[in-house]
């Protein structure tokens, strides 16, 4: 039986693993289908402290993993299909049927950005297509940008991107936006934002060198196809937290994000902690995820010191 299992290997999970390992808790870290999380799909990361020249996303995650391994964290590739969290020790069932037991669980499975599923979209993520304006807006300074979406997040991303772009065109498939009135007003009053409503995205268009040149759309009024020129396309149609495998055993909000006690990473189940984007509906940054991973490890260590199912005193206090 493990003292702590971390599910997920993004910045939150790996930071939690580093802290747990340094506390002699020998955590097991379970990698999912995307080891390293969303940062492995990005190119250069310029806003993570400590790298003045920037660092490639996959390299940053690889260094975090090596740091956790250095202190004794164990890694296992696999996918958690089912959990039993009604009593301790908890049971985690991996694909293939293997069952693991653990005193505590840290959930850091993140949230997956929603995509449209159109041709040229996922193939160009990190090469002109993005789902994070805060992460990638800087790279489009002086460029034309498209934001796809009609909700608050799309309005917020469009407004933010006007700091860098010469123009931002909001594309939405309906002629009415879903965003709140205050967010709509803020965007409509921004002279850099243009509108292409009632248009359905069909394809991300690229030139012969593979560079993004625009978005092909269908005009729902005329039923004709158009190409909206752009150097970058930001998809802002929301995120889906990766919590389905929990089977409703952890309290979440209406969108599936795990609810934690304010100011902590403590969930409604004693011994289960959540960190990173799986519980963060607001910031969704690598550095905030890493910070919450530190919090989860410290919350976990504090609980283990007082509520052990098995006596681990020799390893906790060598």
mmCIF file of C-alpha atoms in Angstrom:
data_model
loop_
_atom_site.group_PDB
_atom_site.id
_atom_site.type_symbol
_atom_site.label_atom_id
_atom_site.label_comp_id
_atom_site.label_asym_id
_atom_site.label_seq_id
_atom_site.Cartn_x
_atom_site.Cartn_y
_atom_site.Cartn_z
ATOM 1 C CA UNK A 1 0.000 0.000 0.000
ATOM 2 C CA UNK A 2 1.242 3.461 -0.892
ATOM 3 C CA UNK A 3 1.221 6.438 1.442
ATOM 4 C CA UNK A 4 0.304 8.798 -1.404
ATOM 5 C CA UNK A 5 -0.647 8.432 -5.039
ATOM 6 C CA UNK A 6 -0.666 11.406 -7.396
ATOM 7 C CA UNK A 7 -2.906 11.123 -10.448
ATOM 8 C CA UNK A 8 -1.639 13.332 -13.267
ATOM 9 C CA UNK A 9 1.734 14.684 -14.330
ATOM 10 C CA UNK A 10 1.181 18.318 -15.229
ATOM 11 C CA UNK A 11 2.825 21.135 -13.246
ATOM 12 C CA UNK A 12 0.483 20.520 -10.288
ATOM 13 C CA UNK A 13 1.027 16.783 -10.074
ATOM 14 C CA UNK A 14 4.781 16.945 -10.544
ATOM 15 C CA UNK A 15 5.185 19.711 -7.965
ATOM 16 C CA UNK A 16 3.119 17.670 -5.516
ATOM 17 C CA UNK A 17 5.356 14.688 -6.252
ATOM 18 C CA UNK A 18 8.512 16.720 -5.590
ATOM 19 C CA UNK A 19 7.253 17.885 -2.195
ATOM 20 C CA UNK A 20 5.934 14.466 -1.192
ATOM 21 C CA UNK A 21 9.156 12.754 -2.205
ATOM 22 C CA UNK A 22 11.265 15.252 -0.257
ATOM 23 C CA UNK A 23 9.073 14.477 2.784
ATOM 24 C CA UNK A 24 10.032 10.767 2.474
ATOM 25 C CA UNK A 25 6.497 9.789 1.470
ATOM 26 C CA UNK A 26 7.666 7.908 -1.643
ATOM 27 C CA UNK A 27 4.685 8.853 -3.812
ATOM 28 C CA UNK A 28 3.516 6.911 -6.818
ATOM 29 C CA UNK A 29 2.714 9.185 -9.745
ATOM 30 C CA UNK A 30 0.349 7.839 -12.379
ATOM 31 C CA UNK A 31 0.725 9.240 -15.868
ATOM 32 C CA UNK A 32 -2.320 9.418 -18.050
ATOM 33 C CA UNK A 33 -2.676 9.619 -21.805
ATOM 34 C CA UNK A 34 -0.793 12.925 -21.930
ATOM 35 C CA UNK A 35 2.242 12.760 -19.616
ATOM 36 C CA UNK A 36 3.268 16.283 -18.702
ATOM 37 C CA UNK A 37 -0.192 17.726 -19.247
ATOM 38 C CA UNK A 38 -1.160 20.536 -21.602
ATOM 39 C CA UNK A 39 2.309 22.104 -21.524
ATOM 40 C CA UNK A 40 3.606 19.256 -23.656
ATOM 41 C CA UNK A 41 1.447 20.589 -26.504
ATOM 42 C CA UNK A 42 2.931 24.087 -26.310
ATOM 43 C CA UNK A 43 6.147 25.370 -27.787
ATOM 44 C CA UNK A 44 8.005 28.088 -25.889
ATOM 45 C CA UNK A 45 6.963 28.973 -22.333
ATOM 46 C CA UNK A 46 8.067 32.492 -21.422
ATOM 47 C CA UNK A 47 6.057 33.215 -18.281
ATOM 48 C CA UNK A 48 7.296 30.477 -15.941
ATOM 49 C CA UNK A 49 9.684 32.064 -13.400
ATOM 50 C CA UNK A 50 13.322 31.066 -13.539
ATOM 51 C CA UNK A 51 13.743 30.875 -17.315
ATOM 52 C CA UNK A 52 14.591 34.377 -18.583
ATOM 53 C CA UNK A 53 15.105 33.113 -22.132
ATOM 54 C CA UNK A 54 12.010 30.913 -22.028
ATOM 55 C CA UNK A 55 11.851 27.142 -22.152
ATOM 56 C CA UNK A 56 10.045 24.639 -24.346
ATOM 57 C CA UNK A 57 6.950 23.198 -22.686
ATOM 58 C CA UNK A 58 7.994 19.529 -23.007
ATOM 59 C CA UNK A 59 11.458 20.331 -21.663
ATOM 60 C CA UNK A 60 10.030 22.108 -18.618
ATOM 61 C CA UNK A 61 7.849 19.121 -17.773
ATOM 62 C CA UNK A 62 10.735 16.698 -18.314
ATOM 63 C CA UNK A 63 12.874 18.665 -15.860
ATOM 64 C CA UNK A 64 10.080 18.638 -13.284
ATOM 65 C CA UNK A 65 9.723 14.895 -13.665
ATOM 66 C CA UNK A 66 13.466 14.310 -13.231
ATOM 67 C CA UNK A 67 13.419 16.474 -10.125
ATOM 68 C CA UNK A 68 10.633 14.358 -8.614
ATOM 69 C CA UNK A 69 12.461 11.136 -9.541
ATOM 70 C CA UNK A 70 15.642 12.443 -7.935
ATOM 71 C CA UNK A 71 13.917 12.571 -4.559
ATOM 72 C CA UNK A 72 12.325 9.139 -4.867
ATOM 73 C CA UNK A 73 8.998 9.539 -6.633
ATOM 74 C CA UNK A 74 7.921 6.455 -8.589
ATOM 75 C CA UNK A 75 6.209 6.815 -11.954
ATOM 76 C CA UNK A 76 3.722 4.457 -13.548
ATOM 77 C CA UNK A 77 2.276 4.815 -17.038
ATOM 78 C CA UNK A 78 -1.395 4.027 -17.181
ATOM 79 C CA UNK A 79 -4.910 5.313 -16.948
ATOM 80 C CA UNK A 80 -7.037 5.288 -13.791
ATOM 81 C CA UNK A 81 -10.361 3.852 -14.852
ATOM 82 C CA UNK A 82 -12.111 3.629 -11.517
ATOM 83 C CA UNK A 83 -11.631 4.694 -7.911
ATOM 84 C CA UNK A 84 -13.105 3.573 -4.589
ATOM 85 C CA UNK A 85 -12.922 6.510 -2.195
ATOM 86 C CA UNK A 86 -15.613 5.606 0.326
ATOM 87 C CA UNK A 87 -13.145 4.253 2.847
ATOM 88 C CA UNK A 88 -9.409 4.218 3.465
ATOM 89 C CA UNK A 89 -7.223 2.756 2.209
ATOM 90 C CA UNK A 90 -8.491 3.966 -1.138
ATOM 91 C CA UNK A 91 -8.478 1.668 -4.153
ATOM 92 C CA UNK A 92 -7.533 2.762 -7.679
ATOM 93 C CA UNK A 93 -8.170 0.472 -10.625
ATOM 94 C CA UNK A 94 -5.888 0.948 -13.619
ATOM 95 C CA UNK A 95 -6.573 -0.066 -17.198
ATOM 96 C CA UNK A 96 -5.927 -3.784 -17.390
ATOM 97 C CA UNK A 97 -7.506 -4.377 -13.980
ATOM 98 C CA UNK A 98 -4.569 -3.757 -11.630
ATOM 99 C CA UNK A 99 -5.771 -2.423 -8.266
ATOM 100 C CA UNK A 100 -3.607 -0.117 -6.144
ATOM 101 C CA UNK A 101 -4.183 0.799 -2.499
ATOM 102 C CA UNK A 102 -3.183 4.096 -0.947
ATOM 103 C CA UNK A 103 -3.601 6.122 2.228
ATOM 104 C CA UNK A 104 -4.129 9.362 0.309
ATOM 105 C CA UNK A 105 -4.798 10.571 -3.227
ATOM 106 C CA UNK A 106 -3.868 13.826 -4.912
ATOM 107 C CA UNK A 107 -5.968 14.463 -8.023
ATOM 108 C CA UNK A 108 -4.186 16.640 -10.577
ATOM 109 C CA UNK A 109 -5.791 15.418 -13.780
ATOM 110 C CA UNK A 110 -6.296 18.889 -15.223
ATOM 111 C CA UNK A 111 -8.925 20.167 -17.600
ATOM 112 C CA UNK A 112 -8.930 19.585 -21.333
ATOM 113 C CA UNK A 113 -9.603 22.497 -23.646
ATOM 114 C CA UNK A 114 -12.577 21.934 -25.890
ATOM 115 C CA UNK A 115 -11.886 21.868 -29.619
ATOM 116 C CA UNK A 116 -14.176 22.308 -32.578
ATOM 117 C CA UNK A 117 -13.022 19.154 -34.333
ATOM 118 C CA UNK A 118 -12.498 20.866 -37.695
ATOM 119 C CA UNK A 119 -9.671 20.058 -40.152
ATOM 120 C CA UNK A 120 -6.385 21.809 -39.489
ATOM 121 C CA UNK A 121 -7.239 22.607 -35.874
ATOM 122 C CA UNK A 122 -5.399 20.141 -33.624
ATOM 123 C CA UNK A 123 -2.654 19.662 -36.211
ATOM 124 C CA UNK A 124 -1.709 23.315 -35.778
ATOM 125 C CA UNK A 125 -1.908 23.625 -31.995
ATOM 126 C CA UNK A 126 1.252 25.481 -30.997
ATOM 127 C CA UNK A 127 1.782 26.539 -34.620
ATOM 128 C CA UNK A 128 -0.845 29.224 -34.991
ATOM 129 C CA UNK A 129 -3.734 27.630 -33.098
ATOM 130 C CA UNK A 130 -4.050 28.085 -29.341
ATOM 131 C CA UNK A 131 -6.526 27.707 -26.489
ATOM 132 C CA UNK A 132 -4.790 30.101 -24.094
ATOM 133 C CA UNK A 133 -4.507 33.824 -24.789
ATOM 134 C CA UNK A 134 -2.507 34.484 -21.624
ATOM 135 C CA UNK A 135 0.010 31.820 -22.627
ATOM 136 C CA UNK A 136 0.434 32.635 -26.304
ATOM 137 C CA UNK A 137 -0.881 36.127 -26.993
ATOM 138 C CA UNK A 138 2.591 37.663 -26.844
ATOM 139 C CA UNK A 139 3.704 35.641 -29.873
ATOM 140 C CA UNK A 140 1.119 37.400 -32.043
ATOM 141 C CA UNK A 141 2.237 40.964 -31.490
ATOM 142 C CA UNK A 142 1.335 43.054 -34.534
ATOM 143 C CA UNK A 143 -0.684 40.201 -36.082
ATOM 144 C CA UNK A 144 -4.302 39.570 -36.999
ATOM 145 C CA UNK A 145 -6.067 37.178 -34.663
ATOM 146 C CA UNK A 146 -9.333 35.248 -34.643
ATOM 147 C CA UNK A 147 -11.105 34.219 -31.436
ATOM 148 C CA UNK A 148 -13.735 31.509 -31.798
ATOM 149 C CA UNK A 149 -16.513 31.501 -29.216
ATOM 150 C CA UNK A 150 -19.422 33.490 -27.876
ATOM 151 C CA UNK A 151 -19.179 33.162 -24.101
ATOM 152 C CA UNK A 152 -17.501 35.168 -21.372
ATOM 153 C CA UNK A 153 -14.180 33.394 -21.856
ATOM 154 C CA UNK A 154 -14.167 34.305 -25.558
ATOM 155 C CA UNK A 155 -14.906 37.956 -24.783
ATOM 156 C CA UNK A 156 -12.190 38.004 -22.141
ATOM 157 C CA UNK A 157 -9.645 36.399 -24.470
ATOM 158 C CA UNK A 158 -10.526 38.757 -27.317
ATOM 159 C CA UNK A 159 -10.156 41.816 -25.100
ATOM 160 C CA UNK A 160 -6.836 40.571 -23.732
ATOM 161 C CA UNK A 161 -5.447 39.824 -27.194
ATOM 162 C CA UNK A 162 -6.037 43.388 -28.368
ATOM 163 C CA UNK A 163 -2.972 44.287 -26.283
ATOM 164 C CA UNK A 164 -0.856 42.533 -28.893
ATOM 165 C CA UNK A 165 -2.824 42.192 -32.135
ATOM 166 C CA UNK A 166 -3.557 44.784 -34.768
ATOM 167 C CA UNK A 167 -7.096 43.385 -34.892
ATOM 168 C CA UNK A 168 -9.116 40.596 -33.273
ATOM 169 C CA UNK A 169 -12.093 39.057 -35.061
ATOM 170 C CA UNK A 170 -14.645 37.200 -32.944
ATOM 171 C CA UNK A 171 -16.226 34.298 -34.822
ATOM 172 C CA UNK A 172 -19.423 32.772 -33.457
ATOM 173 C CA UNK A 173 -21.858 30.403 -35.114
ATOM 174 C CA UNK A 174 -24.932 32.276 -33.873
ATOM 175 C CA UNK A 175 -25.950 35.882 -34.368
ATOM 176 C CA UNK A 176 -26.270 36.338 -30.617
ATOM 177 C CA UNK A 177 -23.532 35.934 -28.011
ATOM 178 C CA UNK A 178 -23.853 33.848 -24.850
ATOM 179 C CA UNK A 179 -21.570 36.151 -22.872
ATOM 180 C CA UNK A 180 -22.846 38.295 -20.026
ATOM 181 C CA UNK A 181 -23.894 41.828 -20.940
ATOM 182 C CA UNK A 182 -20.963 43.471 -19.196
ATOM 183 C CA UNK A 183 -18.468 41.274 -21.044
ATOM 184 C CA UNK A 184 -20.219 41.896 -24.366
ATOM 185 C CA UNK A 185 -20.238 45.645 -23.797
ATOM 186 C CA UNK A 186 -16.566 45.650 -22.917
ATOM 187 C CA UNK A 187 -15.700 43.789 -26.115
ATOM 188 C CA UNK A 188 -18.023 45.785 -28.361
ATOM 189 C CA UNK A 189 -16.538 49.036 -27.075
ATOM 190 C CA UNK A 190 -13.038 47.906 -28.016
ATOM 191 C CA UNK A 191 -12.195 49.419 -31.387
ATOM 192 C CA UNK A 192 -9.727 46.656 -32.182
ATOM 193 C CA UNK A 193 -12.387 43.924 -32.016
ATOM 194 C CA UNK A 194 -14.299 43.030 -35.161
ATOM 195 C CA UNK A 195 -17.225 40.661 -35.463
ATOM 196 C CA UNK A 196 -18.045 37.704 -37.710
ATOM 197 C CA UNK A 197 -21.247 36.392 -36.177
ATOM 198 C CA UNK A 198 -23.601 33.784 -37.584
ATOM 199 C CA UNK A 199 -20.656 31.959 -39.139
ATOM 200 C CA UNK A 200 -19.755 28.321 -38.647
ATOM 201 C CA UNK A 201 -16.021 27.447 -38.581
ATOM 202 C CA UNK A 202 -15.153 24.847 -41.220
ATOM 203 C CA UNK A 203 -11.374 24.600 -41.459
ATOM 204 C CA UNK A 204 -8.119 26.176 -40.306
ATOM 205 C CA UNK A 205 -6.409 27.256 -43.513
ATOM 206 C CA UNK A 206 -2.643 27.153 -44.018
ATOM 207 C CA UNK A 207 -0.266 28.110 -46.814
ATOM 208 C CA UNK A 208 2.150 25.830 -48.669
ATOM 209 C CA UNK A 209 4.645 26.154 -45.798
ATOM 210 C CA UNK A 210 2.109 25.101 -43.158
ATOM 211 C CA UNK A 211 1.646 28.582 -41.678
ATOM 212 C CA UNK A 212 -1.862 29.534 -40.549
ATOM 213 C CA UNK A 213 -3.391 32.104 -42.898
ATOM 214 C CA UNK A 214 -6.997 32.178 -41.732
ATOM 215 C CA UNK A 215 -10.239 30.425 -40.904
ATOM 216 C CA UNK A 216 -12.643 29.075 -43.498
ATOM 217 C CA UNK A 217 -16.242 29.610 -42.366
ATOM 218 C CA UNK A 218 -19.772 29.158 -43.637
ATOM 219 C CA UNK A 219 -21.924 32.265 -43.638
ATOM 220 C CA UNK A 220 -25.141 30.925 -42.144
ATOM 221 C CA UNK A 221 -27.151 33.706 -43.745
ATOM 222 C CA UNK A 222 -26.009 33.213 -47.347
ATOM 223 C CA UNK A 223 -24.826 29.594 -46.925
ATOM 224 C CA UNK A 224 -21.648 30.588 -48.786
ATOM 225 C CA UNK A 225 -18.082 29.900 -47.679
ATOM 226 C CA UNK A 226 -15.648 32.647 -46.698
ATOM 227 C CA UNK A 227 -12.014 32.881 -45.629
ATOM 228 C CA UNK A 228 -11.315 35.198 -42.726
ATOM 229 C CA UNK A 229 -7.599 36.083 -42.869
ATOM 230 C CA UNK A 230 -5.606 35.690 -39.648
ATOM 231 C CA UNK A 231 -2.137 34.828 -38.396
ATOM 232 C CA UNK A 232 -3.421 33.134 -35.256
ATOM 233 C CA UNK A 233 -6.607 31.410 -34.144
ATOM 234 C CA UNK A 234 -7.651 31.108 -30.502
ATOM 235 C CA UNK A 235 -10.346 28.558 -29.677
ATOM 236 C CA UNK A 236 -12.275 29.790 -26.634
ATOM 237 C CA UNK A 237 -15.235 27.469 -26.249
ATOM 238 C CA UNK A 238 -14.460 26.248 -22.746
ATOM 239 C CA UNK A 239 -12.705 23.440 -20.887
ATOM 240 C CA UNK A 240 -13.761 20.037 -19.596
ATOM 241 C CA UNK A 241 -12.300 18.981 -16.231
ATOM 242 C CA UNK A 242 -10.977 15.427 -16.263
ATOM 243 C CA UNK A 243 -13.097 14.110 -13.406
ATOM 244 C CA UNK A 244 -15.402 11.563 -15.012
ATOM 245 C CA UNK A 245 -13.372 8.633 -13.658
ATOM 246 C CA UNK A 246 -14.222 9.709 -10.082
ATOM 247 C CA UNK A 247 -17.757 8.386 -10.477
ATOM 248 C CA UNK A 248 -19.349 11.213 -8.511
ATOM 249 C CA UNK A 249 -17.530 10.337 -5.279
ATOM 250 C CA UNK A 250 -15.926 13.780 -5.019
ATOM 251 C CA UNK A 251 -18.014 16.941 -4.779
ATOM 252 C CA UNK A 252 -17.824 19.082 -7.922
ATOM 253 C CA UNK A 253 -19.530 22.134 -9.332
ATOM 254 C CA UNK A 254 -22.095 21.954 -12.126
ATOM 255 C CA UNK A 255 -19.321 21.815 -14.727
ATOM 256 C CA UNK A 256 -17.390 18.986 -13.081
ATOM 257 C CA UNK A 257 -14.608 21.011 -11.434
ATOM 258 C CA UNK A 258 -13.630 19.627 -8.025
ATOM 259 C CA UNK A 259 -14.676 21.789 -5.099
ATOM 260 C CA UNK A 260 -12.067 22.364 -2.397
ATOM 261 C CA UNK A 261 -12.167 24.038 0.988
ATOM 262 C CA UNK A 262 -11.279 27.711 0.302
ATOM 263 C CA UNK A 263 -7.585 28.393 0.714
ATOM 264 C CA UNK A 264 -6.698 24.686 0.676
ATOM 265 C CA UNK A 265 -6.720 21.668 -1.623
ATOM 266 C CA UNK A 266 -8.948 19.633 0.709
ATOM 267 C CA UNK A 267 -11.964 17.952 -0.904
ATOM 268 C CA UNK A 268 -15.105 16.635 0.772
ATOM 269 C CA UNK A 269 -13.415 13.230 1.214
ATOM 270 C CA UNK A 270 -10.773 13.077 3.933
ATOM 271 C CA UNK A 271 -7.479 11.999 2.414
ATOM 272 C CA UNK A 272 -8.313 13.170 -1.110
ATOM 273 C CA UNK A 273 -6.829 16.438 -2.374
ATOM 274 C CA UNK A 274 -7.183 18.300 -5.662
ATOM 275 C CA UNK A 275 -4.801 20.721 -7.330
ATOM 276 C CA UNK A 276 -4.195 22.365 -10.687
ATOM 277 C CA UNK A 277 -6.742 22.983 -13.404
ATOM 278 C CA UNK A 278 -9.035 20.194 -12.222
ATOM 279 C CA UNK A 279 -10.153 22.586 -9.450
ATOM 280 C CA UNK A 280 -9.185 25.937 -10.965
ATOM 281 C CA UNK A 281 -11.856 27.646 -13.059
ATOM 282 C CA UNK A 282 -10.175 31.037 -13.034
ATOM 283 C CA UNK A 283 -6.406 31.149 -13.583
ATOM 284 C CA UNK A 284 -5.386 27.951 -15.426
ATOM 285 C CA UNK A 285 -1.696 28.837 -15.521
ATOM 286 C CA UNK A 286 1.311 26.551 -15.114
ATOM 287 C CA UNK A 287 2.651 28.580 -12.207
ATOM 288 C CA UNK A 288 -0.647 28.629 -10.290
ATOM 289 C CA UNK A 289 -1.028 24.897 -10.921
ATOM 290 C CA UNK A 290 2.458 24.303 -9.530
ATOM 291 C CA UNK A 291 1.650 26.408 -6.475
ATOM 292 C CA UNK A 292 -1.495 24.425 -5.766
ATOM 293 C CA UNK A 293 0.521 21.212 -6.196
ATOM 294 C CA UNK A 294 2.783 22.379 -3.376
ATOM 295 C CA UNK A 295 -0.314 23.110 -1.262
ATOM 296 C CA UNK A 296 -1.770 19.657 -1.953
ATOM 297 C CA UNK A 297 1.436 17.912 -0.901
ATOM 298 C CA UNK A 298 1.623 19.909 2.324
ATOM 299 C CA UNK A 299 -2.069 19.287 3.081
ATOM 300 C CA UNK A 300 -1.502 15.606 2.381
ATOM 301 C CA UNK A 301 1.601 15.378 4.586
ATOM 302 C CA UNK A 302 -0.171 17.096 7.468
ATOM 303 C CA UNK A 303 -3.068 14.646 7.294
ATOM 304 C CA UNK A 304 -0.790 11.627 7.095
ATOM 305 C CA UNK A 305 1.034 12.685 10.236
ATOM 306 C CA UNK A 306 -2.140 12.281 12.260
ATOM 307 C CA UNK A 307 -4.452 9.791 10.553
ATOM 308 C CA UNK A 308 -2.410 6.837 9.344
ATOM 309 C CA UNK A 309 -4.228 3.618 8.498
ATOM 310 C CA UNK A 310 -0.912 1.790 8.696
ATOM 311 C CA UNK A 311 2.020 2.788 10.944
ATOM 312 C CA UNK A 312 4.551 4.499 8.674
ATOM 313 C CA UNK A 313 6.368 6.299 11.489
ATOM 314 C CA UNK A 314 9.780 4.874 10.631
ATOM 315 C CA UNK A 315 9.661 6.242 7.087
ATOM 316 C CA UNK A 316 7.990 9.515 8.033
ATOM 317 C CA UNK A 317 10.546 10.240 10.762
ATOM 318 C CA UNK A 318 13.729 8.358 9.802
#
